[in-house]
PDB file of C-alpha atoms in Angstrom:
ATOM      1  CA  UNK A 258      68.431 -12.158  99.971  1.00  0.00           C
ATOM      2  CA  UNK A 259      65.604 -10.605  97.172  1.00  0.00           C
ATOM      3  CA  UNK A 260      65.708 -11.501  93.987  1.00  0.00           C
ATOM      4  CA  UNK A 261      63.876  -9.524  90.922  1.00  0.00           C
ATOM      5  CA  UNK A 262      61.506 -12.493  90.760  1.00  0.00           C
ATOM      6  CA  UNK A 263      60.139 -12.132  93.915  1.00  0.00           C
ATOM      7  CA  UNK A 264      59.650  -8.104  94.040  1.00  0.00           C
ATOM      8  CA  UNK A 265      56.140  -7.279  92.697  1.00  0.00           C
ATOM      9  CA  UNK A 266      56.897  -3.724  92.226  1.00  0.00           C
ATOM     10  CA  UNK A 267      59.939  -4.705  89.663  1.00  0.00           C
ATOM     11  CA  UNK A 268      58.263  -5.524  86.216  1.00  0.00           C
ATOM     12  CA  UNK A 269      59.874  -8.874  84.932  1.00  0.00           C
ATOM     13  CA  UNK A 270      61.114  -9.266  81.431  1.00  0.00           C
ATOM     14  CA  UNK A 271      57.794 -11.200  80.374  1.00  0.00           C
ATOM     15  CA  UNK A 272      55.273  -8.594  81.225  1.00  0.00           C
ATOM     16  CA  UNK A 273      58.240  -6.278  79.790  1.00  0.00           C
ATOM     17  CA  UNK A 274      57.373  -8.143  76.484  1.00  0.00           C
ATOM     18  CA  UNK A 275      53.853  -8.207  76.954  1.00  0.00           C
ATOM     19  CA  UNK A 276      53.751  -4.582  76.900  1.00  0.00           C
ATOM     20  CA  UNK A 277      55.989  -4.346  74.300  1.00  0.00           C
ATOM     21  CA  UNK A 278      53.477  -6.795  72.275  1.00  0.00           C
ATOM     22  CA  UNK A 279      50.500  -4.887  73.127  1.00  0.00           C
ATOM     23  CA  UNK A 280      51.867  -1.797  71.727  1.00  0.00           C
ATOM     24  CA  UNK A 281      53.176  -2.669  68.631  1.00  0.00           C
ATOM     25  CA  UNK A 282      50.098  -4.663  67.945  1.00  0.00           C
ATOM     26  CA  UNK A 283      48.023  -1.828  68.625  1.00  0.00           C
ATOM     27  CA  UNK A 284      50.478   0.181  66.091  1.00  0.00           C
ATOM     28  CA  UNK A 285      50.252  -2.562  63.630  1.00  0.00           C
ATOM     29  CA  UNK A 286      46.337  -2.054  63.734  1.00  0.00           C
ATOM     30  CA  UNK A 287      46.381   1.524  63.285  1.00  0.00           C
ATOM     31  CA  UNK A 288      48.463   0.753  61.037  1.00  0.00           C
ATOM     32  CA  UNK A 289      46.223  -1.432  59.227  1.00  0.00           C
ATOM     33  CA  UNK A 290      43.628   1.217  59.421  1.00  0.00           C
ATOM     34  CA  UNK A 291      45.133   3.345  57.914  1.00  0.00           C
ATOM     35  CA  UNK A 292      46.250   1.696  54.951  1.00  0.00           C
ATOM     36  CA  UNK A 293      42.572   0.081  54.568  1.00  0.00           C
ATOM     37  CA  UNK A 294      41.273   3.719  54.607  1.00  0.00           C
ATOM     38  CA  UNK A 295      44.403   4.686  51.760  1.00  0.00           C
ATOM     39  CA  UNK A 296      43.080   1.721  49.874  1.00  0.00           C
ATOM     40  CA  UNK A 297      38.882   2.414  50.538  1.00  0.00           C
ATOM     41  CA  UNK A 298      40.409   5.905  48.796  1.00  0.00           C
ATOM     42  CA  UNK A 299      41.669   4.879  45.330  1.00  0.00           C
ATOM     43  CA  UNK A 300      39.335   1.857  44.873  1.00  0.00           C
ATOM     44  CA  UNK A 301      36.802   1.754  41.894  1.00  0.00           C
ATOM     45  CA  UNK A 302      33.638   2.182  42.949  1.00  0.00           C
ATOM     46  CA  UNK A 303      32.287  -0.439  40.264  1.00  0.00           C
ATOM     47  CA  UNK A 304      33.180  -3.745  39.907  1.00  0.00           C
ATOM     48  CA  UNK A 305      36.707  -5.192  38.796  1.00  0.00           C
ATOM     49  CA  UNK A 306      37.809  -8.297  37.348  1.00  0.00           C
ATOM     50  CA  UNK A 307      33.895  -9.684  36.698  1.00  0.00           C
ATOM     51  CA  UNK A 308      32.402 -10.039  32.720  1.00  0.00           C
ATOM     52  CA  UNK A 309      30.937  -6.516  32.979  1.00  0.00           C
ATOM     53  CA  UNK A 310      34.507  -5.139  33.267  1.00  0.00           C
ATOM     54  CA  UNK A 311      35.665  -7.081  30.260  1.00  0.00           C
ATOM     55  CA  UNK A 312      33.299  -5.812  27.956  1.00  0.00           C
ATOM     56  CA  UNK A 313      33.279  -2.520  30.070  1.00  0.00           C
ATOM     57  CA  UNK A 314      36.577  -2.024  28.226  1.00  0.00           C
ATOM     58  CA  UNK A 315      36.014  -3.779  25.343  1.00  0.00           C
ATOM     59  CA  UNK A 316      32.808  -1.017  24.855  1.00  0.00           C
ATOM     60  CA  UNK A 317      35.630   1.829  25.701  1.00  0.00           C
ATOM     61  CA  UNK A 318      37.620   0.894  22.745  1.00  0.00           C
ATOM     62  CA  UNK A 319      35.042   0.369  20.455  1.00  0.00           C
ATOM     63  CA  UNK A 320      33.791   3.790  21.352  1.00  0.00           C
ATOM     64  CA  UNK A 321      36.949   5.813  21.142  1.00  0.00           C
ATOM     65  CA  UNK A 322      37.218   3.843  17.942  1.00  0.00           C
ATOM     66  CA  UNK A 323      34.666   4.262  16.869  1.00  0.00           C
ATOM     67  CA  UNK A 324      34.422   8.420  17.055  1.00  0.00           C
ATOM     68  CA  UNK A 325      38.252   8.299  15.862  1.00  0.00           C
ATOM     69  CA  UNK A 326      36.816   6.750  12.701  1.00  0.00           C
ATOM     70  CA  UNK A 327      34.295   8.641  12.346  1.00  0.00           C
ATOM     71  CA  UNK A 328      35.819  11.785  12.352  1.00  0.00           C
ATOM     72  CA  UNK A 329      38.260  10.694   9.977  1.00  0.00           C
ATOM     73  CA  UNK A 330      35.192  10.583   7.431  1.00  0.00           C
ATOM     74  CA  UNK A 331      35.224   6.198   7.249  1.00  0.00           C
ATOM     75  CA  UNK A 332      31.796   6.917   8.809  1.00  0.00           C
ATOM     76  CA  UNK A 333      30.254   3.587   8.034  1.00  0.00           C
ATOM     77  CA  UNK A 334      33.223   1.312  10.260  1.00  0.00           C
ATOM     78  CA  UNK A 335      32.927   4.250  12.590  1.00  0.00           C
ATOM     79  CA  UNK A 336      28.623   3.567  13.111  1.00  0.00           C
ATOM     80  CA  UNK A 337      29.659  -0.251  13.543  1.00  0.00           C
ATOM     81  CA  UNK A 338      31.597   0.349  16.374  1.00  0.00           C
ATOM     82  CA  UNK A 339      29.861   2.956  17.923  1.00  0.00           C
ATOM     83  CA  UNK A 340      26.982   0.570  17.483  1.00  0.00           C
ATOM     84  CA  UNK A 341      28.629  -2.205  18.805  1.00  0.00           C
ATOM     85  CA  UNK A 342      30.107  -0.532  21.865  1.00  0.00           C
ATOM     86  CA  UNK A 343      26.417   1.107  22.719  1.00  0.00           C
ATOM     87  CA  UNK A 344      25.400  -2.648  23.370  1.00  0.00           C
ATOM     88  CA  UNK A 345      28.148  -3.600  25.469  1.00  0.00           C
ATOM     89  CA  UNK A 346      27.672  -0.188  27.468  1.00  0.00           C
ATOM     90  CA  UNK A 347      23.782  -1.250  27.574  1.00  0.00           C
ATOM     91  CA  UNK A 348      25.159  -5.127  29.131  1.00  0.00           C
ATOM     92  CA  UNK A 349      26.920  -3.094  31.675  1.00  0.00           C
ATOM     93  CA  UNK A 350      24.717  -0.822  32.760  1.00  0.00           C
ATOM     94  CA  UNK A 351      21.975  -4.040  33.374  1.00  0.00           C
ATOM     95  CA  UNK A 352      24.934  -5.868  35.071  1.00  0.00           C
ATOM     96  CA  UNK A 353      25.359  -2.842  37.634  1.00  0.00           C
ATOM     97  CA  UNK A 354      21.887  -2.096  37.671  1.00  0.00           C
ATOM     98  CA  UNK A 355      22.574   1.478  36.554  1.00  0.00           C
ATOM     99  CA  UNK A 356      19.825   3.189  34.891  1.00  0.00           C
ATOM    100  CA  UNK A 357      21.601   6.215  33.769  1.00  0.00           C
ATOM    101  CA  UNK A 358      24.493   3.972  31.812  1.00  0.00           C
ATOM    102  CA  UNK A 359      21.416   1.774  29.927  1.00  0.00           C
ATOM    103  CA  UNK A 360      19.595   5.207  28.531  1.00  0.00           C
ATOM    104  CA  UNK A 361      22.082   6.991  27.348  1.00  0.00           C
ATOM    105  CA  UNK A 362      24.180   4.047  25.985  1.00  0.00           C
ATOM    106  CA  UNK A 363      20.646   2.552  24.414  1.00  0.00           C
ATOM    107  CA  UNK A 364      19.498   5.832  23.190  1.00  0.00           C
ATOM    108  CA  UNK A 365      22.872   7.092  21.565  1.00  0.00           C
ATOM    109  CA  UNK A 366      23.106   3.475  20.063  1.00  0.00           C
ATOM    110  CA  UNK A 367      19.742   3.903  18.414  1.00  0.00           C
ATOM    111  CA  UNK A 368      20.203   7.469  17.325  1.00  0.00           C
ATOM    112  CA  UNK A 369      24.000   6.251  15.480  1.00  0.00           C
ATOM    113  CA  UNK A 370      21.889   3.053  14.011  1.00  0.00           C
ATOM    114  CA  UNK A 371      19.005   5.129  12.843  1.00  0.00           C
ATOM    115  CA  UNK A 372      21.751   6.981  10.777  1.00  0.00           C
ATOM    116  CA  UNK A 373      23.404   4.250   9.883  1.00  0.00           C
ATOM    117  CA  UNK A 374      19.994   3.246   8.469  1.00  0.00           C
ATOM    118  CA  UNK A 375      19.115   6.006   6.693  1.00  0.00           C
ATOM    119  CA  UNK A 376      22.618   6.798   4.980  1.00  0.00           C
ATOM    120  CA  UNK A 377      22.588   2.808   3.940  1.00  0.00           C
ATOM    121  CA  UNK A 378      19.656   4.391   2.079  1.00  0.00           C
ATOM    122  CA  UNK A 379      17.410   1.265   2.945  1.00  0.00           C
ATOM    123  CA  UNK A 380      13.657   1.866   3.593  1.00  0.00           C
ATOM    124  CA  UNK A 381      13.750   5.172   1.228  1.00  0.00           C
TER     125      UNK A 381
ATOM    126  CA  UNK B 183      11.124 -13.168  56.952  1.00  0.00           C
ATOM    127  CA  UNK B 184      14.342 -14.514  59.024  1.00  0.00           C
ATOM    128  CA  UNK B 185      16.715 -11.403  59.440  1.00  0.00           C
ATOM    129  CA  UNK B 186      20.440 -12.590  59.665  1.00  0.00           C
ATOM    130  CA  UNK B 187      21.325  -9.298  60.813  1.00  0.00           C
ATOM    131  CA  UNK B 188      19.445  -9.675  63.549  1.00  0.00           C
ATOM    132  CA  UNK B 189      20.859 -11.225  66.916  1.00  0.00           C
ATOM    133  CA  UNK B 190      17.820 -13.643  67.060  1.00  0.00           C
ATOM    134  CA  UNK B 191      18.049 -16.783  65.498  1.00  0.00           C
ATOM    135  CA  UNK B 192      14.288 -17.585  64.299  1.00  0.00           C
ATOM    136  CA  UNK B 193      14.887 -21.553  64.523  1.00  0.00           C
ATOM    137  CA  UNK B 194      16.489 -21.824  67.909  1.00  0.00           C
ATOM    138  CA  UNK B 195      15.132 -18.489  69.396  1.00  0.00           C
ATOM    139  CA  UNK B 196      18.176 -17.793  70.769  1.00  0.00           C
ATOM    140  CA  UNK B 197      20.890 -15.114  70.947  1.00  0.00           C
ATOM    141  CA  UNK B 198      23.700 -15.753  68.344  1.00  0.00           C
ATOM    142  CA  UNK B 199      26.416 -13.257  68.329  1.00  0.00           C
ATOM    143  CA  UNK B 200      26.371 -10.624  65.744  1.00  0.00           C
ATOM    144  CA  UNK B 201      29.816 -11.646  64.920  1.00  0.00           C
ATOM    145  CA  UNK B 202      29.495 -14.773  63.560  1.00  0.00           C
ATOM    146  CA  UNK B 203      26.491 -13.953  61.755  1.00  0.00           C
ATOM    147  CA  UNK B 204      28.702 -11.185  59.936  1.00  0.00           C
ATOM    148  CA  UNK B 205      31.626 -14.440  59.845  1.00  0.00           C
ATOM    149  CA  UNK B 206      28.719 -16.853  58.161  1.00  0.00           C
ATOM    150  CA  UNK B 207      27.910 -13.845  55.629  1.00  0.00           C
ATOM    151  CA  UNK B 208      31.205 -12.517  54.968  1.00  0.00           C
ATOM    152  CA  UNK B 209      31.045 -13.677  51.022  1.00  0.00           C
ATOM    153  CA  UNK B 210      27.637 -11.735  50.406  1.00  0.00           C
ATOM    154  CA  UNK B 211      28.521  -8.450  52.866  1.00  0.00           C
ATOM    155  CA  UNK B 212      31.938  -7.998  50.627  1.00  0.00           C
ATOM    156  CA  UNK B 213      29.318  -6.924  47.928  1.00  0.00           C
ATOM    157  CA  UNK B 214      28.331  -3.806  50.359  1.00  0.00           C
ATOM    158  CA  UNK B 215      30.175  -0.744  51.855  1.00  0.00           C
ATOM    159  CA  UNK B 216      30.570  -0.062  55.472  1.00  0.00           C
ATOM    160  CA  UNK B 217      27.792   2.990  54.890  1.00  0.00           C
ATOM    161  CA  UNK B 218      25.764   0.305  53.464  1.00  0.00           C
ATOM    162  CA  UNK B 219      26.085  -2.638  56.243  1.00  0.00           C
ATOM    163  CA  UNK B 220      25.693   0.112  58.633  1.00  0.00           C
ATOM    164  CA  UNK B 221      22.004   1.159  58.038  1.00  0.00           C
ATOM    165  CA  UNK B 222      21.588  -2.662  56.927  1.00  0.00           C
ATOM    166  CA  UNK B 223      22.392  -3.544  60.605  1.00  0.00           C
ATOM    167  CA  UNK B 224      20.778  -0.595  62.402  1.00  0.00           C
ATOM    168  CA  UNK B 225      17.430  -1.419  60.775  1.00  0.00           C
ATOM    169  CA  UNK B 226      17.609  -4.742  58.988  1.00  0.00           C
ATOM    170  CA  UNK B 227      15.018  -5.358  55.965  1.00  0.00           C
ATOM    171  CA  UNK B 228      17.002  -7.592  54.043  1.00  0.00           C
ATOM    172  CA  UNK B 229      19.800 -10.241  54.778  1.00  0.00           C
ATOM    173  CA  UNK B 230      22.913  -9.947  52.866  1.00  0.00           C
ATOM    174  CA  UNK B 231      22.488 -13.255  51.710  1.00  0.00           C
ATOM    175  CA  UNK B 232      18.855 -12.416  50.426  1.00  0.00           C
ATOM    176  CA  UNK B 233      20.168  -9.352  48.707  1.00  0.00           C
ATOM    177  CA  UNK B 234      22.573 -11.624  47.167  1.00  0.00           C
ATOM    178  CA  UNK B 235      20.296 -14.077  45.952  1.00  0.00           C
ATOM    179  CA  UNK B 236      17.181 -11.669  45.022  1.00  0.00           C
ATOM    180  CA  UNK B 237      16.117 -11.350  41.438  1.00  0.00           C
ATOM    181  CA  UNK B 238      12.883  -8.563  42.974  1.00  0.00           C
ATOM    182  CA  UNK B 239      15.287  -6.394  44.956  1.00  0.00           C
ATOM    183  CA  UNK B 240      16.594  -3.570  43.378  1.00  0.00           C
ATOM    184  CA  UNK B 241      20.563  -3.640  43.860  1.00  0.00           C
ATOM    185  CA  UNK B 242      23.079  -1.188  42.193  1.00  0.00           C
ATOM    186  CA  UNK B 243      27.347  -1.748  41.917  1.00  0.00           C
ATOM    187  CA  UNK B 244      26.897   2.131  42.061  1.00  0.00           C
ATOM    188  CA  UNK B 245      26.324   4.495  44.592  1.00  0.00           C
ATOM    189  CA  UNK B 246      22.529   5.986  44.888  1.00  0.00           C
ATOM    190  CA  UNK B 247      21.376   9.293  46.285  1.00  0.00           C
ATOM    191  CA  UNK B 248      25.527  10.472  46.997  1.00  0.00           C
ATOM    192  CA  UNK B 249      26.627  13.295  45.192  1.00  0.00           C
ATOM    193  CA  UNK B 250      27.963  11.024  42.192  1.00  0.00           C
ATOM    194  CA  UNK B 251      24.266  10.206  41.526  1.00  0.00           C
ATOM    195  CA  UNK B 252      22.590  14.074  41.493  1.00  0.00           C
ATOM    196  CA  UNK B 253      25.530  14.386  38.731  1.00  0.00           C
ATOM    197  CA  UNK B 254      24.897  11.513  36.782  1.00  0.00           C
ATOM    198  CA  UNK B 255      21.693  11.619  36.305  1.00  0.00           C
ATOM    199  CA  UNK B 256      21.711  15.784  35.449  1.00  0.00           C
ATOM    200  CA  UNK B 257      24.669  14.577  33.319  1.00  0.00           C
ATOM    201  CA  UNK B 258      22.756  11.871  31.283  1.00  0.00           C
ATOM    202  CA  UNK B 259      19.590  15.008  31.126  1.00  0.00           C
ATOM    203  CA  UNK B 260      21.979  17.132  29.752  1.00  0.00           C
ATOM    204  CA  UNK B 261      22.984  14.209  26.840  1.00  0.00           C
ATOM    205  CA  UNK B 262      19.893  13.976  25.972  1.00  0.00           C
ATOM    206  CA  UNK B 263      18.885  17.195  26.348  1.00  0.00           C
ATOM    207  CA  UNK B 264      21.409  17.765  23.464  1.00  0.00           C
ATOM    208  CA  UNK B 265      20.910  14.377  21.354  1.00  0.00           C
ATOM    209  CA  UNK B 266      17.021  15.799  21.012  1.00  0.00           C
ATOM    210  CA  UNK B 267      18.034  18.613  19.413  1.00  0.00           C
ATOM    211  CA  UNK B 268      20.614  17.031  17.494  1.00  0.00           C
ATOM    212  CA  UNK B 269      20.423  17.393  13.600  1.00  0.00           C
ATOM    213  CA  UNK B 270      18.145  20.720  14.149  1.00  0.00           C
ATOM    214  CA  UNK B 271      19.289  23.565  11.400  1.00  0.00           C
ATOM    215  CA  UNK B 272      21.097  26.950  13.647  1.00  0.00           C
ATOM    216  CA  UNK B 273      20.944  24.860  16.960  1.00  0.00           C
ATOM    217  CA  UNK B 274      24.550  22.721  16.428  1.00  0.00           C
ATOM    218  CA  UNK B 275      25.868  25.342  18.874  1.00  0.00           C
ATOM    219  CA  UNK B 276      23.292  24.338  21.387  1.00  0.00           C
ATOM    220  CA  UNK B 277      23.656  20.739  21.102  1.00  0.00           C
ATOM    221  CA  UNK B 278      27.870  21.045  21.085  1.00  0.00           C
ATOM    222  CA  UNK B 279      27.395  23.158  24.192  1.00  0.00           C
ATOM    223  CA  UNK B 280      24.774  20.834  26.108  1.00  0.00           C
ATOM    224  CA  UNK B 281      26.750  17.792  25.294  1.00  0.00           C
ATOM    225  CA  UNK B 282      29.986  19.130  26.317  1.00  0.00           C
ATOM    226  CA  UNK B 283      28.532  19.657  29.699  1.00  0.00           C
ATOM    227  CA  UNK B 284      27.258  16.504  29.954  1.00  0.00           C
ATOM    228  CA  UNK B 285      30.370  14.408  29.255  1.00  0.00           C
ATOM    229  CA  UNK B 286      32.086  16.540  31.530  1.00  0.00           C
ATOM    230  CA  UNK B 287      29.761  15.974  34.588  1.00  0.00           C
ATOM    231  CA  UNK B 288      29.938  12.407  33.425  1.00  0.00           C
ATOM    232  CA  UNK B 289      34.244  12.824  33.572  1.00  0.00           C
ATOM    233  CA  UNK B 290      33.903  14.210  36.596  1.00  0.00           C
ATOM    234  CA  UNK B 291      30.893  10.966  37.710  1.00  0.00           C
ATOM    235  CA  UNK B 292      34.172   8.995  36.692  1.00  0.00           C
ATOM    236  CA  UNK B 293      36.388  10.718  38.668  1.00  0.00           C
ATOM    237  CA  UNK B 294      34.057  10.213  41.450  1.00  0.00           C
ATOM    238  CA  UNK B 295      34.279   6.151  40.552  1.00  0.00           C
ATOM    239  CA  UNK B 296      38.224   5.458  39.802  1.00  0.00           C
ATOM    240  CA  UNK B 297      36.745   4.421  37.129  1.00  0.00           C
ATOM    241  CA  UNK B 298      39.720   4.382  34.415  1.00  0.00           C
ATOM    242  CA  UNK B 299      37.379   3.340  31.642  1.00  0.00           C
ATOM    243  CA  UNK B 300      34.611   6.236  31.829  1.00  0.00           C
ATOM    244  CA  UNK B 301      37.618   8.780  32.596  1.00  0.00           C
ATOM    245  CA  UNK B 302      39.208   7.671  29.161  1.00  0.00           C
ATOM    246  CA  UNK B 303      35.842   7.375  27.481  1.00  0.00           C
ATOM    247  CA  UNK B 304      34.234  10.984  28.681  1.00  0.00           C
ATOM    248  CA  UNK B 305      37.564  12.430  28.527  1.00  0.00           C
ATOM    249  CA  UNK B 306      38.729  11.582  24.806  1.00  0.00           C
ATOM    250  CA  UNK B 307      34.786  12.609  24.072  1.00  0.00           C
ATOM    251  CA  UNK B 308      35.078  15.964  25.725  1.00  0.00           C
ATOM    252  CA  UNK B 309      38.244  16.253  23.672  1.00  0.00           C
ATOM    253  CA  UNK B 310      36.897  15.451  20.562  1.00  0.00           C
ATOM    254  CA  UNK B 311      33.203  17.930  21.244  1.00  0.00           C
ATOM    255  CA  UNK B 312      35.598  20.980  22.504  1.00  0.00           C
ATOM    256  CA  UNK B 313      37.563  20.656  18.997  1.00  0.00           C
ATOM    257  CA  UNK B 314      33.853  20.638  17.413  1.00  0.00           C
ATOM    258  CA  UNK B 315      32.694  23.327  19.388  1.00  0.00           C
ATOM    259  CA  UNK B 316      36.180  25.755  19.090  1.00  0.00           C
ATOM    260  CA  UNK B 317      35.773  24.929  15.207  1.00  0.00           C
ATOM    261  CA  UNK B 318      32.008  26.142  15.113  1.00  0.00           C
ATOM    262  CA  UNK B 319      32.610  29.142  17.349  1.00  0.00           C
ATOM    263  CA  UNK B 320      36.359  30.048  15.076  1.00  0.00           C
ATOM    264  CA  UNK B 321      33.913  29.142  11.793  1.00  0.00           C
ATOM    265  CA  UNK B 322      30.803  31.896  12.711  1.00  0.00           C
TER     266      UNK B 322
END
């Protein structure tokens, strides 16, 4: 009398499972893959959640703001801001070691205080 | 220089896996894309932990010689290009036109990034320097 247990050529429940493991595992890390790759897709490219992105968006505001006001002719408050969020852009751009960000932020900053400057009338 | 990247260990002179040098860095190497650890393990210079810890090596959070930094940096030309020539009598058109292309290759440098603060930032500018620049144009 044979039994399942003892026929090699019948596959027993275990190694049944096994190969039932195996696969979905291997599904689960395609899986995975995929969704890392989905993710690796949408992700900013510059930092999250650190100072920089604070005043990051703290600058944004100030900026957007700041050229709201000015264009509604309160020109002065408008500078401040503008001003104000040129520095912050300048701290960001030295935090992610991004040349570009630093010269035009600290170059539009100074070209907005120079005005600022000169319509204050001081030094004339 | 020790090279963690490396299989060697320099103290020991032996073989430690590459996989728990990559365990025993995992904090610094999250700092780095997989095209970065790539070339960093290929043909190591610096450790992670070095590049880390450096104040002399020159690290960016964004992306250098990819097609994001070409734009940038003919984006930021073009800004300036167009702040120089800013308060110049008969050349407003010139500097409206020059900045408008700027901010939009910088939109588009945001774009690149996900980066929801330089996409409302250039965007609300380009808004704001089209107006200008449909207003001159209408106004000739």
């Amino acid at each position: 009398m044979s039994t399942d247990m003892n026929d090699p050529y019948i596959p027993s429940k275990i190694s049944t499972m096994a190969k039932e493991l195996r696969l979905e595992k291997k599904r689960l890390q395609q899986d995975l893959i995929e969704l890392q790759h989905d993710y690796d897709e949408v992700k900013p490219t510059t930092p999250t959640g650190t100072p920089d992105w604070y005043v990051k968006w703290v600058s944004m505001l100030l900026a957007v703001g700041g050229v709201f006001l000015m264009s509604a002719n309160i020109t002065f408050y408008g500078q401040i801001a503008y001003v104000l969020s040129s520095c912050g852009w300048v701290y960001v751009g030295m935090q992610w070691s991004d040349r570009a960000i630093m010269i035009g932020s600290a170059i539009s900053g100074t070209a907005v205080l120079m005005n600022m400057v000169q319509n204050s009338g001081v030094g004339l | 220089m020790s090279d963690l990247m490396t299989n060697q260990d320099p103290e020991q002179g032996q073989q430690t896996p590459l996989s728990e040098k990559i365990e025993e860095n995992r904090d610094a190497l999250k700092r780095y894309s997989v095209e970065e650890i790539i070339p960093m393990m290929e043909n190591p210079k610096y450790t992670p932990e070095e590049l880390e810890k450096s104040k002399r090596i020159f690290k960016s959070a964004t992306p250098k010689y990819t097609l994001d930094w070409y734009v940038k940096w003919v984006a930021s030309i073009f800004v300036l290009c167009a702040m120089s020539i800013r308060g110049v009598e008969g050349l407003q058109m010139f500097d409206l036109a020059l900045s408008a292309v700027g901010i939009s290759l910088w939109l588009w440098v945001s774009i690149l990034w996900h980066d929801k603060a330089l996409i409302l930032l250039n965007g609300v500018g380009l808004m704001f320097l089209l107006r200008n620049l449909v207003s001159t144009v209408v106004g000739l």
